Structures are given as C-alpha cells and as structure tokens.
XYZ file of C-alpha atoms in Angstrom:
751
model
C -85.962 129.538 65.538
C -88.499 126.773 65.190
C -89.612 125.747 61.683
C -92.879 126.937 60.220
C -95.198 124.478 58.567
C -98.360 125.105 56.608
C -101.400 125.871 58.794
C -99.182 126.024 61.871
C -98.250 128.779 64.233
C -96.004 131.177 62.280
C -93.995 132.174 65.313
C -93.546 128.841 67.022
C -94.020 125.338 65.642
C -92.954 121.840 66.623
C -92.458 118.409 65.188
C -94.892 115.606 65.739
C -94.405 114.981 69.458
C -97.207 115.275 72.009
C -95.137 116.691 74.833
C -94.722 120.424 75.491
C -91.592 121.919 73.963
C -89.587 124.728 75.555
C -88.377 127.204 72.947
C -85.895 129.967 73.633
C -86.900 132.756 71.271
C -84.787 135.636 72.632
C -83.563 136.905 76.021
C -86.271 137.472 78.651
C -88.783 135.492 76.568
C -90.006 132.063 77.630
C -92.368 129.967 75.536
C -94.181 126.696 76.200
C -95.679 125.093 73.091
C -98.317 122.344 73.314
C -98.332 120.331 70.111
C -101.577 118.547 70.919
C -103.591 121.746 71.237
C -101.646 123.955 68.832
C -101.329 126.733 71.406
C -98.394 128.249 73.226
C -97.951 130.384 76.302
C -95.542 133.294 75.925
C -94.225 135.396 78.800
C -93.028 138.682 77.281
C -92.669 140.574 80.551
C -94.214 140.367 84.007
C -97.203 142.517 83.016
C -98.136 140.830 79.739
C -99.027 137.172 79.488
C -101.150 135.699 76.771
C -101.751 132.650 74.602
C -100.326 132.417 71.123
C -102.896 130.663 68.976
C -102.479 129.609 65.366
C -102.992 133.032 63.843
C -101.662 133.330 60.328
C -99.282 135.262 58.153
C -101.461 134.858 55.079
C -104.772 136.618 54.422
C -107.973 134.810 55.269
C -109.338 132.726 52.413
C -112.519 134.792 52.431
C -110.704 138.005 51.516
C -110.665 139.197 47.924
C -107.022 138.568 47.035
C -105.896 138.429 43.406
C -104.126 135.314 42.199
C -100.577 135.721 40.997
C -101.616 134.340 37.594
C -104.058 137.227 37.132
C -101.844 140.069 38.358
C -100.274 140.697 34.988
C -103.648 141.013 33.249
C -104.038 144.485 34.776
C -100.421 145.536 34.303
C -100.471 147.699 31.183
C -96.800 148.612 31.608
C -95.372 145.105 31.399
C -96.241 143.002 28.376
C -92.814 141.802 27.272
C -93.717 138.386 28.641
C -95.852 137.101 31.474
C -93.557 136.552 34.487
C -96.499 135.133 36.464
C -97.293 132.319 34.032
C -97.602 128.920 35.748
C -96.647 130.420 39.119
C -99.534 129.765 41.537
C -100.155 132.042 44.475
C -98.536 130.766 47.638
C -98.896 131.621 51.284
C -96.264 133.634 53.074
C -93.318 131.841 54.602
C -90.587 132.730 57.058
C -87.153 133.050 55.424
C -85.418 132.505 58.757
C -86.720 128.947 59.029
C -84.434 126.173 57.841
C -85.197 122.491 57.272
C -82.354 119.990 57.411
C -82.371 116.266 57.926
C -78.929 115.519 59.369
C -77.917 116.406 62.918
C -74.933 118.555 61.906
C -76.972 120.560 59.429
C -79.637 121.155 62.049
C -77.011 122.232 64.574
C -75.379 124.651 62.102
C -78.394 125.375 59.935
C -77.707 129.061 59.294
C -74.022 128.412 58.582
C -74.949 125.608 56.196
C -77.445 127.801 54.348
C -74.951 130.650 53.999
C -72.249 128.241 52.821
C -74.536 127.023 50.033
C -75.534 130.469 48.735
C -75.250 130.591 44.945
C -72.675 133.365 44.978
C -70.656 132.779 41.813
C -71.442 136.156 40.277
C -68.871 138.327 38.553
C -69.285 142.063 38.915
C -68.339 144.560 36.238
C -65.780 147.251 37.018
C -67.028 150.324 35.165
C -64.420 152.851 36.347
C -62.618 153.191 33.031
C -65.884 153.554 31.118
C -67.151 156.227 33.509
C -63.966 158.331 33.479
C -63.617 158.084 29.684
C -67.244 158.789 28.863
C -68.378 161.713 26.751
C -70.532 163.003 29.594
C -67.533 163.133 31.949
C -65.349 164.866 29.344
C -68.024 167.487 28.758
C -68.216 168.091 32.522
C -64.447 168.636 32.648
C -64.648 171.118 29.767
C -67.560 173.000 31.352
C -65.734 173.132 34.685
C -62.579 174.525 33.098
C -64.646 177.025 31.082
C -62.170 179.155 29.139
C -59.155 178.239 31.279
C -56.696 176.240 29.191
C -54.459 175.132 32.047
C -53.134 171.565 32.074
C -52.424 171.649 35.813
C -56.048 172.645 36.453
C -57.227 169.748 34.303
C -55.030 167.277 36.206
C -56.416 168.593 39.493
C -59.950 168.014 38.241
C -59.030 164.482 37.138
C -57.565 163.730 40.580
C -60.749 165.108 42.121
C -62.815 162.895 39.797
C -60.803 159.821 40.813
C -61.382 160.628 44.468
C -65.130 161.102 43.831
C -65.369 157.756 42.032
C -63.500 155.948 44.819
C -65.909 157.308 47.423
C -68.890 156.499 45.205
C -68.317 152.984 43.863
C -69.424 149.672 45.311
C -66.914 146.843 45.678
C -68.777 143.546 45.770
C -67.209 140.631 47.609
C -68.897 137.228 47.489
C -67.052 136.198 50.661
C -68.350 139.216 52.574
C -71.841 138.593 51.199
C -71.726 134.989 52.397
C -70.532 136.013 55.858
C -73.153 138.766 55.973
C -75.851 136.264 55.029
C -74.906 134.099 58.002
C -74.859 137.175 60.249
C -78.277 138.337 59.040
C -79.668 134.856 59.699
C -78.379 134.962 63.270
C -79.154 138.579 64.122
C -82.525 138.761 62.375
C -83.689 135.706 64.311
C -83.078 137.773 67.462
C -84.565 141.004 66.117
C -87.673 139.538 64.472
C -90.053 136.695 65.071
C -90.238 136.149 61.325
C -89.158 137.667 58.013
C -92.102 136.954 55.754
C -92.070 136.724 51.974
C -94.287 135.115 49.375
C -92.276 132.429 47.517
C -94.274 133.046 44.333
C -93.022 136.646 44.257
C -89.441 135.418 44.552
C -90.099 132.961 41.705
C -91.245 135.884 39.566
C -88.030 137.768 40.404
C -85.960 134.724 39.446
C -87.738 134.644 36.102
C -87.202 138.373 35.579
C -83.499 138.035 36.402
C -83.179 135.642 33.461
C -84.798 138.056 30.991
C -81.481 139.652 29.998
C -82.664 143.110 31.083
C -81.316 145.152 34.003
C -83.584 145.200 37.054
C -84.052 148.348 39.110
C -85.598 147.751 42.536
C -87.479 150.866 43.639
C -88.161 150.636 47.362
C -89.941 152.590 50.045
C -87.656 153.419 52.968
C -88.489 152.721 56.615
C -85.279 151.578 58.309
C -81.540 151.278 57.777
C -82.112 147.514 57.834
C -83.906 147.836 54.485
C -80.517 147.681 52.717
C -79.530 144.397 54.313
C -82.907 142.663 54.257
C -83.474 143.183 50.531
C -79.949 142.112 49.570
C -80.183 139.131 51.956
C -83.469 137.917 50.429
C -82.150 138.096 46.885
C -78.985 136.222 47.855
C -80.999 133.522 49.646
C -82.974 132.867 46.455
C -79.905 132.915 44.212
C -80.830 136.196 42.507
C -78.027 138.549 41.559
C -77.585 141.056 44.424
C -78.160 144.712 43.480
C -75.928 147.743 43.729
C -77.614 149.687 46.543
C -77.686 153.492 46.546
C -77.082 154.766 50.077
C -76.406 158.117 51.684
C -72.834 159.009 52.497
C -73.926 159.442 56.121
C -73.461 155.652 56.374
C -69.961 155.732 54.913
C -68.442 155.330 58.360
C -65.232 153.515 59.340
C -65.710 149.720 59.129
C -69.437 150.110 58.396
C -68.745 151.812 55.063
C -66.145 149.177 54.110
C -68.571 146.382 54.952
C -71.612 147.915 53.210
C -69.554 148.697 50.119
C -68.660 144.997 49.789
C -72.320 144.108 50.167
C -73.082 146.270 47.127
C -73.610 149.780 48.521
C -72.457 152.852 46.634
C -72.604 156.103 48.560
C -74.186 159.316 47.297
C -73.855 162.738 48.838
C -76.863 163.968 50.753
C -76.453 167.205 48.805
C -75.133 166.765 45.272
C -73.944 170.347 45.066
C -71.672 172.087 47.515
C -71.470 175.784 48.390
C -74.602 176.532 46.386
C -72.908 175.866 43.016
C -73.569 172.996 40.666
C -70.913 170.279 40.949
C -70.809 169.256 37.294
C -68.120 166.620 37.760
C -69.892 164.834 40.612
C -73.198 164.844 38.733
C -71.564 163.489 35.579
C -69.780 160.674 37.437
C -72.921 159.650 39.336
C -75.052 159.733 36.178
C -72.554 157.757 34.109
C -71.877 155.266 36.916
C -75.543 154.271 37.161
C -75.853 154.252 33.377
C -72.847 151.928 32.983
C -74.229 149.567 35.632
C -77.484 149.324 33.693
C -75.626 148.787 30.404
C -73.733 145.932 32.082
C -77.142 144.456 33.084
C -76.368 144.860 36.770
C -79.255 145.230 39.229
C -79.678 148.519 41.077
C -81.656 149.286 44.237
C -82.553 152.776 45.428
C -85.076 154.322 47.800
C -87.366 156.566 45.819
C -88.515 158.629 48.816
C -84.945 159.814 49.333
C -85.036 159.355 53.101
C -86.716 157.294 55.782
C -90.316 158.259 56.395
C -90.620 159.961 59.788
C -94.426 159.895 59.703
C -95.117 156.290 58.680
C -96.799 157.454 55.443
C -95.364 156.935 51.953
C -93.550 160.093 50.874
C -93.738 161.844 47.531
C -91.006 160.512 45.214
C -87.649 162.151 44.622
C -86.693 162.027 40.970
C -82.879 162.013 41.232
C -81.814 158.443 40.489
C -85.046 157.629 38.674
C -84.320 160.448 36.206
C -80.896 158.881 35.537
C -82.581 155.559 34.717
C -85.071 157.293 32.404
C -82.315 159.336 30.745
C -80.309 156.148 30.123
C -83.276 154.743 28.237
C -84.056 157.960 26.340
C -80.372 158.271 25.327
C -80.624 154.683 23.995
C -77.889 153.500 26.339
C -80.204 150.627 27.308
C -83.103 149.177 25.256
C -85.277 148.695 28.348
C -85.144 147.915 32.060
C -87.524 146.365 34.568
C -88.640 148.511 37.490
C -89.747 146.473 40.520
C -91.528 148.312 43.382
C -90.584 147.042 46.852
C -92.096 147.675 50.278
C -91.109 146.467 53.749
C -93.637 146.381 56.598
C -92.248 146.435 60.148
C -94.514 145.782 63.100
C -92.014 147.840 65.053
C -89.288 150.036 63.587
C -85.784 148.839 64.613
C -84.552 152.413 65.164
C -87.251 153.011 67.781
C -89.106 156.233 66.994
C -88.602 159.679 65.492
C -90.154 161.620 68.359
C -87.286 164.086 68.770
C -87.236 164.915 65.081
C -91.011 165.398 65.074
C -90.542 167.847 67.958
C -88.316 169.897 65.668
C -84.936 168.765 67.006
C -82.137 168.349 64.429
C -81.462 164.866 63.138
C -78.688 163.143 65.067
C -75.921 162.128 62.615
C -75.119 158.442 62.348
C -71.963 157.383 64.182
C -70.246 154.057 64.690
C -70.966 154.194 68.426
C -74.586 155.129 67.836
C -75.066 152.165 65.495
C -73.482 149.811 68.025
C -75.622 151.097 70.897
C -78.768 150.975 68.769
C -78.061 147.382 67.753
C -77.533 146.329 71.366
C -80.770 148.041 72.401
C -82.679 146.308 69.589
C -81.360 142.915 70.725
C -83.092 143.438 74.069
C -86.499 144.267 72.569
C -89.056 142.461 70.471
C -89.539 143.876 66.965
C -92.302 141.490 65.949
C -92.618 140.374 62.343
C -91.423 141.994 59.141
C -92.815 141.385 55.670
C -91.091 142.142 52.371
C -93.440 142.610 49.407
C -92.683 143.097 45.726
C -95.166 144.986 43.581
C -96.035 144.542 39.930
C -93.013 145.090 37.662
C -92.980 147.899 35.113
C -91.241 147.865 31.751
C -89.682 151.305 31.307
C -89.940 151.025 27.527
C -93.661 150.260 27.610
C -94.361 152.934 30.216
C -92.674 155.623 28.126
C -94.423 154.482 24.959
C -97.771 154.498 26.739
C -97.342 157.873 28.446
C -95.400 159.922 25.920
C -94.560 160.207 22.229
C -91.562 158.191 20.987
C -89.255 161.220 21.030
C -88.949 163.438 24.084
C -86.944 166.564 23.410
C -88.590 168.898 25.860
C -86.940 168.825 29.303
C -90.265 169.722 30.910
C -91.880 166.677 29.314
C -89.077 164.456 30.592
C -89.428 165.928 34.083
C -93.179 165.327 34.000
C -92.599 161.755 32.801
C -90.176 161.066 35.676
C -92.608 162.593 38.191
C -95.548 160.495 36.924
C -93.435 157.342 36.891
C -92.225 158.017 40.438
C -95.783 158.467 41.710
C -96.832 155.267 39.939
C -93.985 153.290 41.526
C -94.613 154.686 45.014
C -98.294 153.780 44.766
C -97.504 150.294 43.467
C -95.091 149.752 46.348
C -97.576 151.148 48.880
C -100.322 148.906 47.481
C -98.168 145.871 48.216
C -97.489 146.963 51.816
C -98.923 144.669 54.447
C -101.054 146.441 57.047
C -99.467 145.478 60.350
C -101.336 144.680 63.537
C -99.615 147.644 65.212
C -100.950 149.968 62.484
C -104.514 148.740 62.940
C -104.374 148.971 66.732
C -102.697 152.401 66.750
C -105.191 153.715 64.201
C -108.140 152.400 66.209
C -106.877 153.927 69.455
C -106.054 157.341 67.969
C -109.245 157.779 65.964
C -111.864 155.972 68.067
C -110.632 155.695 71.648
C -108.351 158.626 72.431
C -109.643 158.630 76.022
C -109.242 154.865 76.373
C -111.704 151.963 76.323
C -112.094 148.410 77.639
C -110.150 145.757 75.771
C -113.345 144.094 74.513
C -114.570 147.335 72.934
C -111.215 147.985 71.278
C -111.246 144.407 70.035
C -114.602 144.853 68.263
C -113.284 147.964 66.540
C -110.057 146.155 65.618
C -112.019 143.342 63.939
C -114.157 145.867 62.049
C -111.109 147.755 60.731
C -109.307 144.552 59.763
C -112.346 143.447 57.748
C -112.422 146.871 56.086
C -108.744 146.427 55.184
C -109.447 143.043 53.604
C -112.484 144.447 51.766
C -110.093 146.868 50.035
C -107.952 144.003 48.703
C -105.215 144.564 51.253
C -103.809 142.020 53.675
C -102.604 142.264 57.244
C -99.309 140.873 58.495
C -101.039 138.847 61.231
C -104.716 138.159 61.690
C -107.005 135.857 63.612
C -110.002 133.945 62.364
C -111.823 133.776 65.686
C -112.133 135.794 68.867
C -109.310 134.049 70.720
C -106.853 134.511 67.859
C -107.735 138.198 67.497
C -107.095 138.684 71.214
C -103.699 137.036 70.781
C -102.775 139.312 67.885
C -103.902 142.385 69.838
C -101.834 141.506 72.897
C -98.907 140.928 70.582
C -99.440 144.440 69.147
C -99.864 145.971 72.603
C -96.539 144.509 73.665
C -94.865 146.127 70.652
C -96.567 149.474 71.414
C -95.856 149.322 75.131
C -94.124 152.739 75.080
C -97.158 154.411 73.512
C -100.095 152.640 75.184
C -101.074 152.288 78.826
C -102.724 149.019 79.914
C -104.603 149.230 83.213
C -105.643 145.900 84.673
C -108.699 145.870 86.917
C -110.352 143.239 89.062
C -112.613 142.183 86.218
C -111.224 140.347 83.214
C -111.443 143.321 80.842
C -108.311 145.539 80.990
C -108.488 149.245 80.172
C -106.497 150.276 77.072
C -105.501 153.926 76.874
C -103.257 155.593 74.260
C -100.650 158.093 75.431
C -101.827 161.168 73.513
C -99.234 163.493 75.032
C -96.001 164.859 73.621
C -93.865 163.162 72.471
C -95.423 159.668 72.824
C -98.285 160.514 70.485
C -95.865 160.867 67.568
C -94.806 157.236 67.900
C -98.421 156.086 67.994
C -99.304 158.320 65.026
C -96.386 156.799 63.079
C -97.960 153.352 63.227
C -101.515 154.656 62.826
C -100.479 156.348 59.578
C -99.895 152.868 58.188
C -103.636 152.901 57.427
C -103.417 156.124 55.429
C -102.725 154.573 52.046
C -105.416 151.923 52.480
C -108.173 154.356 53.475
C -106.796 157.573 51.938
C -109.397 158.239 49.255
C -112.236 156.969 51.447
C -111.056 159.321 54.199
C -111.065 162.277 51.793
C -114.666 161.650 50.689
C -115.885 160.902 54.228
C -114.212 163.993 55.711
C -115.552 166.185 52.902
C -119.091 164.883 53.482
C -118.886 165.448 57.246
C -117.439 168.943 56.688
C -120.344 169.831 54.383
C -122.803 168.673 57.031
C -121.006 170.677 59.735
C -121.135 173.807 57.553
C -124.874 173.365 56.975
C -125.570 174.338 60.597
C -127.926 171.407 61.261
C -127.736 170.486 64.913
C -129.967 167.429 65.106
C -128.319 164.156 64.155
C -131.653 163.009 62.751
C -131.737 165.805 60.182
C -130.776 164.527 56.744
C -128.615 166.832 54.677
C -128.953 165.997 50.990
C -125.669 166.513 49.142
C -125.417 166.502 45.375
C -122.861 164.103 43.945
C -121.153 166.859 41.970
C -120.905 169.086 45.043
C -119.546 166.268 47.224
C -116.891 165.229 44.702
C -115.864 168.861 44.132
C -115.488 169.371 47.881
C -113.496 166.121 48.146
C -111.226 167.323 45.338
C -110.559 170.565 47.233
C -109.615 168.511 50.288
C -107.319 166.338 48.165
C -105.521 169.496 47.031
C -105.082 170.483 50.672
C -103.528 167.170 51.756
C -101.602 166.380 48.566
C -98.252 166.453 50.382
C -99.518 163.973 52.994
C -100.818 161.424 50.489
C -99.121 160.325 47.275
C -101.912 161.095 44.805
C -101.878 160.286 41.107
C -103.672 163.363 39.775
C -104.483 161.673 36.476
C -106.771 159.261 38.339
C -107.803 161.287 41.423
C -111.350 161.982 40.224
C -111.899 158.339 39.307
C -110.532 157.145 42.664
C -112.740 159.622 44.559
C -115.765 158.404 42.630
C -114.861 154.774 43.412
C -114.508 155.677 47.094
C -117.929 157.336 47.004
C -119.475 154.143 45.666
C -117.613 152.095 48.285
C -118.923 154.302 51.103
C -122.459 153.808 49.789
C -121.960 150.030 49.713
C -120.800 149.982 53.346
C -123.747 152.258 54.376
C -121.568 155.199 55.368
C -123.536 157.272 52.860
C -127.071 156.728 51.637
C -127.881 157.356 47.984
C -131.168 158.972 46.906
C -132.482 159.520 43.403
C -133.490 163.122 42.738
C -133.985 165.449 39.826
C -132.881 168.928 38.861
C -133.887 171.464 36.223
C -131.514 171.680 33.282
C -133.440 174.127 31.034
C -136.309 176.595 31.313
C -135.522 177.400 34.919
C -137.831 180.452 34.789
C -140.905 178.411 33.897
C -143.339 178.113 36.765
C -145.129 175.021 35.483
C -143.236 171.805 36.245
C -144.653 170.178 33.126
C -142.916 172.764 30.917
C -139.514 172.240 32.555
C -136.885 169.698 31.580
C -135.427 167.639 34.419
C -132.385 165.420 34.689
C -131.896 162.618 37.174
C -129.171 163.035 39.723
C -127.909 161.191 42.762
C -128.079 162.821 46.171
C -126.290 161.558 49.257
C -127.011 161.787 52.933
C -124.811 160.856 55.885
C -125.665 157.786 57.926
C -124.801 159.058 61.406
C -123.139 156.960 64.076
C -121.561 154.750 61.402
C -118.814 152.688 62.973
C -116.194 153.664 60.376
C -116.806 157.421 60.646
C -114.316 158.069 63.509
C -111.609 156.158 61.648
C -112.097 157.737 58.214
C -112.428 161.299 59.473
C -109.848 160.814 62.234
C -107.115 160.052 59.701
C -107.324 163.506 58.083
C -108.613 165.835 60.787
C -105.197 166.095 62.523
C -103.680 167.068 59.161
C -106.319 169.746 58.589
C -105.672 171.098 62.083
C -101.900 171.137 61.434
C -102.337 173.205 58.286
C -104.764 175.533 60.062
C -102.331 176.051 62.962
C -99.479 176.854 60.596
C -101.597 179.429 58.771
C -102.835 181.057 61.988
C -99.285 181.487 63.262
C -98.103 182.925 59.942
C -100.949 185.440 60.055
C -100.120 186.349 63.648
C -96.455 186.899 62.749
C -97.346 189.015 59.717
C -100.117 191.188 61.175
C -99.405 191.407 64.889
C -95.616 191.055 64.945
C -95.098 192.714 61.530
C -92.536 190.133 60.421
C -91.554 190.451 56.746
C -88.744 187.913 56.426
C -87.283 185.408 58.847
C -84.476 182.846 58.665
C -85.878 179.372 58.005
C -84.219 177.722 61.029
C -85.382 180.533 63.272
C -88.934 180.194 61.958
C -88.991 176.440 62.575
C -87.777 176.962 66.142
C -90.232 179.805 66.839
C -93.106 177.922 65.228
C -92.514 174.735 67.230
C -92.345 176.751 70.469
C -95.620 178.464 69.535
C -97.267 175.100 68.794
C -96.184 173.652 72.140
C -97.619 176.685 73.933
C -100.922 176.070 72.161
C -100.829 172.444 73.309
C -100.099 173.463 76.911
C -103.019 175.920 76.778
C -105.364 173.154 75.603
C -106.065 174.856 72.264
C -104.941 171.912 70.112
C -107.422 169.082 69.723
C -105.092 166.615 68.008
C -101.639 166.819 69.559
C -100.083 164.842 66.697
C -100.899 167.780 64.401
C -97.808 169.565 65.787
C -95.468 167.059 64.107
C -92.560 168.787 62.382
C -93.005 166.844 59.114
C -96.617 167.971 58.826
C -95.685 171.605 59.455
C -92.995 171.431 56.746
C -95.554 170.088 54.271
C -97.922 172.906 55.214
C -95.200 175.440 54.434
C -94.603 173.837 51.022
C -98.299 174.085 50.250
C -98.538 177.704 51.375
C -95.690 178.607 49.079
C -97.856 177.346 46.207
C -100.807 179.319 47.602
C -98.710 182.506 47.612
C -98.880 182.818 51.404
C -95.102 182.616 51.854
C -92.059 182.645 49.633
C -89.225 180.292 50.495
C -85.843 181.656 49.415
C -83.707 178.516 49.375
C -80.331 180.080 48.635
C -80.699 182.783 51.257
C -82.413 180.268 53.611
C -85.127 182.843 54.306
C -88.919 182.724 54.488
C -90.763 185.800 53.258
C -94.328 186.361 54.498
C -96.703 187.752 51.887
C -99.946 189.709 52.223
C -102.057 189.261 55.348
C -105.200 189.567 53.201
C -104.080 186.560 51.169
C -103.559 184.643 54.414
C -107.127 185.430 55.500
C -108.496 184.078 52.214
C -106.512 180.862 52.625
C -107.598 180.529 56.268
C -111.193 180.398 55.037
C -110.110 177.779 52.496
C -108.708 175.535 55.235
C -111.582 176.200 57.642
C -113.974 174.531 55.182
C -112.654 171.191 56.441
C -112.061 171.984 60.116
C -114.991 170.995 62.299
C-alpha cells in the first residue's frame, strides 16, 4: 500500500515524481495517480468510476475539535496525573503504511516491521494462584454442601482443572509476531487504511508506564476487533492485553491461534442447566482478579455481543463487575479503564439481515470463517478507524460516585451499571461518523423514494456540518464540492448492495435506497451510526413535532406555542420509551435534553419566544393585581432541513414499539392467548409483521427488525404488559386494559 504523507491523499500517495503511477490496491481495482494534480482515477467496477481527490482522514480545521492537552481538564475521573501533558493533537495516520529507506526493507516492509516488534514481554501464569484462592475453596465447599466425600472433591478439582485449561490464555511472542505480519498483509487487502491518532497511542504508552493495570473497554462491531486492537498495541510497543472472547470462537486451530494472541474464552452462558455453576464463576472471577494483580492488561467488550443494529448497546456488567469487585476487595489499589471504539465503513462480516428477520444466529465454524475471509478478500471494506476515549481511574470514579465503603450489593450493582453506561458513552463519543453512516442516514430519512445525486449531495454536506457542529468527526470528508462527490461515490460503492444507482442521459444519476426486506436492515445498520451523535436532538425534535401533530393544526403557517416545561416533559417521556435503543445516562438526561433544546434554537429548528404566565392570584380578573413570571415558549420552524433527519431517526423505533403492542393486544383479546413459548412468540410475531409489510400497513419497514422487537418486549415487561418467565421460557400476556393504556402512551409519539 502506498505511503501516506501529510496533506496528501489518504488512500493513495506517491513520491515526488511527475509521471502517473499505477498502484495495485486489491484484485479488480485499478488506480492511476497523477502526482502533479494530486488526483487519481479509480475503477472499482464497470458501473462506478470516479476521481479520488485529496479528501482527508482528519476533521476540517474549522470544526470545533478539542485539543489533546485540554481533554483531561474535563475528565473528573482521572486526576492521578495528566497523561495528555506535552502531547499535542495530531492528525490521523494509516498504521498500514511503512517508510523504509533501503531497497530490501521496502520490498519486505511488513516483514521487517513485524520482525522489529518490541515483543520481549513475560506473561504471568496465574493457575496456581487461582486454584488455591480462598474464593475457589469456598466454591468447592458450597458445591459439596454437606457431602464429605473425598472422591467427590477430587472430581470437582479435575473439573476445575479442565475449566481453567479451557479458559486461560497462553501468550506466545512468536505467534504474536507472525500474526502481526499476517494482519499487515491481510488488512492491506481488506481495508484502504487503518486510521489511528498517534497522540492517543502516545497517551496509552504513558499510561502503560504508570504501574497500574489497564482495562480496555471496547464496543463490539466485528470479530476483527480482537485482532485489530491487539495488533495496534503491539505495533506501538504496548503490552498486549488478555482478550475476553466467547467460547464460540474456541474452534480447532482458530482457538489455538487466538489463545496464543492473548484470548481467554468465556462461556456464552455462565450457568448450565439453569443452576448456578459456582466453580466456573469462582475460577473466572479469580482469573481476572489475578491478572489485574499481576498488572496485566485486559480487554473485553462491554456490550457482550456484536451490535446487530449499528447502535451502541446497553452495557453488560459481567466482567466489569469483576474489575470493580477486585478494587472493592482491595485486591488492586486502582486500575485504568480505557474506552475503545472501532468505526468500520463496511462491516467485514457483511450484514445481519437474516438475524434481523428473526432467523437463528448461525454458529461460527472453521469452514464458515474460511469462506467469509475469502469473500471479504474480494470486496472493498473501505477505511477503519480505531479511537480511544478518555481514561477513567476506577478509584476516583468510586470515590466520586459512592461512599468509601460499599457493603450493600444493590449499591455495588448500581455503581457497576452507572460505570458501564459512562464507559459506553465515552467510547461512543470517540466513534468516528463514517461516510456510509451519513449517506445511509440521509437516504433513509430524507430520500426514501430516491433523489438526484446533486440533491443527496446537498443534504450530505448539511448533515456532515451538523456532525462537526456537535464536536464529532467523520472518517472521510471533503472540503469542496468535488471532494464531497468523491467521498459519496466511495460510500455508494460500499453500500452497493443496499442502494440502487440509476444513470440517465444527463450528468445527474438517480440515487434510490432499497427500502425492502431484507436490504433495508443493512442500510438501517449504517444509518444508525448517526444515532449517538443526534440522539438527544432527535428526542427533542420528535417530541416537538408530535406535540404539533396532536394539536390538530393543519396549516403549516399556524404557529403552535409550546411551553419549555411541557416540551421537556414530553421529550423525557419519549426518552423513557426509547431507552433500550439509546444508551442514556439518566443522571444527566434532563441536562442533555435542555442542551439539545438550546442547540435546536441556535440552528433555527425551533424559535424561542418570551411569554409570561400567572403564578399567583389566578382568580383575579384585573391583570394589574396578578403576579406573572417570565417563561420561554417555542414554536416549530417548518420545512427546516434537519427535520426529516432528526425525526426520521426515531420514528421507525416508535412504529416498532407500536406494532409490538398492537400484536400483543390482538393475541390477548382476539385470540385469547394467556401464555406462549418465547420462541413460538418470536416466530409468530415476525410472521405477523411481514404480513403487515406485505399489506402496506408499515410505513418504516426497518421497524420490523428483530432487535427492535426484543427491546420493545423488554420495555413492556417493565410496563406490566407482559411477564417474561426466563426459566420456563414463556411469555405471559397481562390485562388487555393495561395494553390499551400503554397503546395510548406510545401513540403520543406516532404521527
């Protein structure tokens, strides 16, 4: 892959010659680069041909981006020392690019880099400490109960040894070095670039020298997350982490290889046969605790699974609770929690359309991994960016959030939940908004019926500016019209399975999203990449539009005056409805909604008016004898360009929850269903949804996604609409009258 230089094309660059250079980027791709003009012509396939201009990885200099030196000023949970001191902000660079002077090093650049990895680490074997720990002994005693049988104890010890063998990681510096070379080679075929900010890596190097264990808490998008994060740390000479992975990847050869790259495998279900496996839990808990005591780094995915919707998922507290318990038990004085996020312009695994249709997840197999890798080699996956959020000192977080001593298990559980939400939000805040996310979001919310390329381009520029105005950055962006067109064609090529491009005689092609099952799920996946950036703004905007729709005013010129208190209360009700779709920190929800309200006024989505209201003496007829208080009223500015985007992000979710409730009511009242097996309900419900789609009764087809329907069921359990009996794997339908009340609650936001 060609080297990247500052202010040059991030995908293709050349040395100082004036003649065109032919670059082979991957099979079926031909590129001609013109050094004199700084442009390149790329043929991706016979139907797509465009110019690659010098669009950039880094944000535009006009965007409001915080300097690295000021990041720690707002980090109240990390004051041990300033890891950002004297580290200036740097632009993003491509890790896959290598600079070497000699001919041999240029010819074998990836091999030379892997050979020179600083892999002289020694890794602690904690087996004896785990199997002799007090926690493990207590688990053995509790498992034996009152049975004083030595043969039973020996059987449990053999079982414990087998559990530990299947669990542990077995680092090998030789395998890591070979894997580094392989990642260099394969990633250069998969991706155009792997982008990181060198200043963030410098911060991690400084943190690794602090003498405290580091826990990397990452969002999960692809199975490649494991390798990319370990690869980046090895490239920069940082101690590689022990990576928590599901035992579904503990396959022949693959499991052996991942284990020597630092993976330790955890059961998908900790308990078997519905009973608590005390021995397994004790070994897992003590294993992670001993790693932290040995100052080893640990990496786990806080969402618990890959996101099938493209949105950050609510955190799972399993491994995080072990880290917190290790601190509360004084096994470690402190540890550093580092949020991590990886942004893919295109997911290597393809899409999750079948799973969103309700089909069971296909188990990972060795053949499936091989076939998937071969398929990925024949496609373009675009760029990938790895971002590290602001680090958190566990000690300072606990001291700030809770009293020094936590004896109540409920308080500890609440602490872990709050910390998980904080880490997910920090990781999501560092996510780069990809060009595919912006384009998919624009097409789904503004141009579902299609539009000319020029019209889509204007909307794309508007949304990208809105992203930058919210202190977020995009993975690729253009500074002028030609560069934006290049980025958009790049995104269209990545979304070719979900978007139809119709070329006409004129120069303006017609861009049309495929809003049919199952293609729409793939497009919605990328469009949901905007959800975290515009989440709170979307809640306020949708609440305001819903209030206007309920007012019954038909003329768009009629101004509906909404009180600030009423608008924020309605937005809070909507936030409670979509709380499983967005990761909301409820301690700051009201403040964030108020900030979004002010932001929507600044961008002229809402118009503020000063009014007054009576606060005392409401029965007095004379205005002079009444007491008034000033208040702010808001009115909608109709035909605002951002309205389709902000409301379009949440309206499919509202429709999904409404559809789920309507079907539950129909089953309860018309079919007189009292209880139903959960798998049977999911199958019946998905069939019912697809019939509604075929009948044209569903406005947003993506609202039938299986993930969204599962979240609706979780919410309705809280609302006392259904009762989910996990052990019996049954769903019990409650009163039809209660369902009617909740239908009205959801209908407040459906318009």
